[in-house]
PDB file of C-alpha atoms in Angstrom:
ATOM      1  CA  UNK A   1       1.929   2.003  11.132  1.00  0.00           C
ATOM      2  CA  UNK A   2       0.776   5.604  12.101  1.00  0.00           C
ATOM      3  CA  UNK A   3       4.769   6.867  12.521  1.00  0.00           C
ATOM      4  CA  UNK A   4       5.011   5.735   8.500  1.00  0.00           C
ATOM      5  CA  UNK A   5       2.207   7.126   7.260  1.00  0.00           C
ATOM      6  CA  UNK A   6       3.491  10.443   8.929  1.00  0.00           C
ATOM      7  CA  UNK A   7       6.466   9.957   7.541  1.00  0.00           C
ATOM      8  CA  UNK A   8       5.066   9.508   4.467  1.00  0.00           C
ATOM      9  CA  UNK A   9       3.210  12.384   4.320  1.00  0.00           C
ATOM     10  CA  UNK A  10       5.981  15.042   5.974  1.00  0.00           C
ATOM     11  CA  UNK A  11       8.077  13.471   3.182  1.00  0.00           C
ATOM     12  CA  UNK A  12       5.583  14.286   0.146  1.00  0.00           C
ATOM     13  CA  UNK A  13       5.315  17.676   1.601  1.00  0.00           C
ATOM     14  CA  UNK A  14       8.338  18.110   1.135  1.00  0.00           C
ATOM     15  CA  UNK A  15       9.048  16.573  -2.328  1.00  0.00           C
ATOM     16  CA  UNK A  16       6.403  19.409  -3.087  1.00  0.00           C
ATOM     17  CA  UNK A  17       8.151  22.014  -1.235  1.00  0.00           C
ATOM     18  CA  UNK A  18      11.401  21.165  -3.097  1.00  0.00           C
ATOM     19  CA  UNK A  19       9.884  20.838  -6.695  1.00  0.00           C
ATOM     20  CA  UNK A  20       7.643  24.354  -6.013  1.00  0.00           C
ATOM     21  CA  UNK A  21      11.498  25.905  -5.296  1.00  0.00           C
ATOM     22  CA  UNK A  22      12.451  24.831  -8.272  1.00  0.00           C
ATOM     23  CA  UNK A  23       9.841  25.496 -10.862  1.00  0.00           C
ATOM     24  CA  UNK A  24       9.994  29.182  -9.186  1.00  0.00           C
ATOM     25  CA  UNK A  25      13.754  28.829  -9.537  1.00  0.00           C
ATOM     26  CA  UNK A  26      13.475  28.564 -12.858  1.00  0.00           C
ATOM     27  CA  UNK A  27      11.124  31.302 -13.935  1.00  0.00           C
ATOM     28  CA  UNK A  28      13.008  33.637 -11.999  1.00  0.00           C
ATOM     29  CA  UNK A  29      16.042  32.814 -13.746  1.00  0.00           C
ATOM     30  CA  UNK A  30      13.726  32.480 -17.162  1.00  0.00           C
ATOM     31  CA  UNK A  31      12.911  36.587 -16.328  1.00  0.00           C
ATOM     32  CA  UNK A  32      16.564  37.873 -15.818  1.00  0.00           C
ATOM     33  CA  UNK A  33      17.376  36.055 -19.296  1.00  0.00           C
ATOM     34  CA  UNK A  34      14.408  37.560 -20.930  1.00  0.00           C
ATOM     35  CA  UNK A  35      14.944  41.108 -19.581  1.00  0.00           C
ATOM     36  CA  UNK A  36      16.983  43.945 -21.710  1.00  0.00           C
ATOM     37  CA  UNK A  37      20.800  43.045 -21.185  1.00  0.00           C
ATOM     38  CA  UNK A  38      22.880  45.313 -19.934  1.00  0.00           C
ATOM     39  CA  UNK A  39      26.647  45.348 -22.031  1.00  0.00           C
ATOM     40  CA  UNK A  40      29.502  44.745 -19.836  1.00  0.00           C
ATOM     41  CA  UNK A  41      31.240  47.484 -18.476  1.00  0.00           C
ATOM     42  CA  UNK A  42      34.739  48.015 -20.728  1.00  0.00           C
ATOM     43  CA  UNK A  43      37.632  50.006 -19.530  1.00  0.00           C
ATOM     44  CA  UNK A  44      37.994  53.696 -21.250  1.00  0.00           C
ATOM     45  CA  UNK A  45      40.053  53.214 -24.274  1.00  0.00           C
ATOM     46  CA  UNK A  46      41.905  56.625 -24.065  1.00  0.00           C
ATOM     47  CA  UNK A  47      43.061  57.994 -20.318  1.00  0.00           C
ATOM     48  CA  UNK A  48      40.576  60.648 -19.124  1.00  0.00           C
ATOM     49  CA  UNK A  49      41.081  64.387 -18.989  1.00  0.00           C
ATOM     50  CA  UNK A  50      43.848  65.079 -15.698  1.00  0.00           C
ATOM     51  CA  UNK A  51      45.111  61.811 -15.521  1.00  0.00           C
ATOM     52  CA  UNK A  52      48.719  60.544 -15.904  1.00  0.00           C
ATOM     53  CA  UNK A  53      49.442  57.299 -18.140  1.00  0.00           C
ATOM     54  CA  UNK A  54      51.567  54.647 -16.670  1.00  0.00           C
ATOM     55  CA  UNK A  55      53.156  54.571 -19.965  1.00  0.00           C
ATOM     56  CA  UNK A  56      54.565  56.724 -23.039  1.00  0.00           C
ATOM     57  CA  UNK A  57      53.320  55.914 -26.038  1.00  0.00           C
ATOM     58  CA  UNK A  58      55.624  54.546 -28.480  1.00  0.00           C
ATOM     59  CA  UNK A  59      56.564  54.195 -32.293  1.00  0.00           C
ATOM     60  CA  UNK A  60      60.175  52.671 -32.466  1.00  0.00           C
ATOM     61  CA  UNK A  61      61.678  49.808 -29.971  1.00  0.00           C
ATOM     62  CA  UNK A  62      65.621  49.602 -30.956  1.00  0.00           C
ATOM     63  CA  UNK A  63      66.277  45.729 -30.205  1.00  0.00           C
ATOM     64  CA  UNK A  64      70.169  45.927 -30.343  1.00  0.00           C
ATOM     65  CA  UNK A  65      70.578  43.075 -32.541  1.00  0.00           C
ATOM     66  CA  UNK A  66      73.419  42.803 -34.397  1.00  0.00           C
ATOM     67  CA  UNK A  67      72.813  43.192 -38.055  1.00  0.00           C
ATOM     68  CA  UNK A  68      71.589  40.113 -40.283  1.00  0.00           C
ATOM     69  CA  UNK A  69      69.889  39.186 -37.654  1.00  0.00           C
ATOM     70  CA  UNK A  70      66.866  37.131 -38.892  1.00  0.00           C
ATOM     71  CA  UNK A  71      63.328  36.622 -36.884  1.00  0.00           C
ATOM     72  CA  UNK A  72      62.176  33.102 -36.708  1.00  0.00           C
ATOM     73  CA  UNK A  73      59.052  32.981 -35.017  1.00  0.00           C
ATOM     74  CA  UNK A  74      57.157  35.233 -32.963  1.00  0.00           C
ATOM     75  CA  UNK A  75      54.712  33.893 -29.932  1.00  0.00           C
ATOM     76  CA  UNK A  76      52.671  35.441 -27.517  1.00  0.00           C
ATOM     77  CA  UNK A  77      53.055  34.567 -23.521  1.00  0.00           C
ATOM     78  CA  UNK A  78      50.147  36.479 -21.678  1.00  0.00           C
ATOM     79  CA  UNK A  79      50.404  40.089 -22.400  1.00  0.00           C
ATOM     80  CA  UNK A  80      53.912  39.855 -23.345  1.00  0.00           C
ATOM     81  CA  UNK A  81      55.566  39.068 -26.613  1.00  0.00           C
ATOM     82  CA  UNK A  82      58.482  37.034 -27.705  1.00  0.00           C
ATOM     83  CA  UNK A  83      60.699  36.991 -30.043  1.00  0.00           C
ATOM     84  CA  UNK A  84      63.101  34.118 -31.837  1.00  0.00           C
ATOM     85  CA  UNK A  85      65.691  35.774 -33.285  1.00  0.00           C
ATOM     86  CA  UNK A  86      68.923  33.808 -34.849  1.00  0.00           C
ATOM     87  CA  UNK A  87      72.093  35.629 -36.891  1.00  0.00           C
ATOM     88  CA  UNK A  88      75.203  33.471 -38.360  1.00  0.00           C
ATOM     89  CA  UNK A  89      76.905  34.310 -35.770  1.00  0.00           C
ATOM     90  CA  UNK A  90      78.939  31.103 -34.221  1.00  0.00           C
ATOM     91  CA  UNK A  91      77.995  31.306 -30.162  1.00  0.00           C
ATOM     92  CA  UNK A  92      75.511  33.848 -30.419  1.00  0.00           C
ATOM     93  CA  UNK A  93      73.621  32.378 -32.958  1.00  0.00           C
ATOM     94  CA  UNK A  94      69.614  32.323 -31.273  1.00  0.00           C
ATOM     95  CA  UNK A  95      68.129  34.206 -28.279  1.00  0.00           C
ATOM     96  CA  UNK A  96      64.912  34.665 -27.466  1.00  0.00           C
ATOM     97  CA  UNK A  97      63.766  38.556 -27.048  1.00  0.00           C
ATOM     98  CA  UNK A  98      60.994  39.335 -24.343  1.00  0.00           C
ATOM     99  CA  UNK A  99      58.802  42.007 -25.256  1.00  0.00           C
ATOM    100  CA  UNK A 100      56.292  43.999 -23.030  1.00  0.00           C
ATOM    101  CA  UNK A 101      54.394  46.081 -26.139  1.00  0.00           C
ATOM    102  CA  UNK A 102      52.289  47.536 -23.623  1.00  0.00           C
ATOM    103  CA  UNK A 103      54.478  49.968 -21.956  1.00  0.00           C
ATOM    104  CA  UNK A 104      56.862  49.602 -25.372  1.00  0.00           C
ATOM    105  CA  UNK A 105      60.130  47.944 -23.567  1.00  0.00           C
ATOM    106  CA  UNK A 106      62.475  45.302 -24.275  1.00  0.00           C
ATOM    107  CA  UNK A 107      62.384  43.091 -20.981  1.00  0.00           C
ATOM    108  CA  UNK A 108      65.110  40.727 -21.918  1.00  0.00           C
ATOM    109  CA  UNK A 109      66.955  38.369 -23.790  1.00  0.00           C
ATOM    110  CA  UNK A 110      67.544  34.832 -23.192  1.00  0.00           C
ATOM    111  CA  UNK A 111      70.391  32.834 -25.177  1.00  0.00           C
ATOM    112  CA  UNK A 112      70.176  29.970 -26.271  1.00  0.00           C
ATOM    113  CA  UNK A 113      73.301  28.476 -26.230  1.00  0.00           C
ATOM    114  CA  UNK A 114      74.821  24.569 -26.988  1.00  0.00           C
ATOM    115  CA  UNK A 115      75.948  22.651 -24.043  1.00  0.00           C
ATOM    116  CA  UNK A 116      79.706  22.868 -23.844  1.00  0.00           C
TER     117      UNK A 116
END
């Protein structure tokens, strides 16, 4: 009888232990919230004085498309963009054009061709 009234009692000190962490838990948490927020640090929009950019800016990407050729849809895939493109031309009719707008390039094309 004595070993479960110890136990008892080491086990509601310890429910108190664990509920004191928590209420303390919580106000600490309940300060950071309430304190002044700092904004989160964004990337410089232009590149600073003396450095070199990865990339030329750019106005005009030539495609090399054949003329007529028509732009179906247009999707974005990350930081990437592509392109569905289709003319009337028989065997070359769609491809799809991967763009990297970022650095301004043409990555590639992909055909999309009928099964012979």
């Amino acid at each position: 009888m004595r070993a479960l009234k110890a136990l008892v009692v080491v086990l509601t000190i310890l429910l108190l232990l664990g509920f004191a962490g928590l209420i303390w838990g919580i106000l600490r948490q309940a300060e950071r919230l309430a304190g002044p927020q700092e904004p989160p640090a964004q990337a410089p929009l232009a590149t600073p004085p003396g450095a070199v950019a990865d990339h030329a800016p750019w106005e005009t990407l030539a495609l090399g498309q054949p003329a007529g050729t028509r732009v179906l849809g247009v999707t974005s895939a990350g930081d990437l963009v592509v392109l569905h493109v289709a003319t009337g031309e028989e065997r070359r009719d769609e491809r799809l054009l991967v763009i990297d707008p970022g650095r301004g390039i043409l990555l590639g094309t992909v055909a999309v061709e009928a099964k012979p």
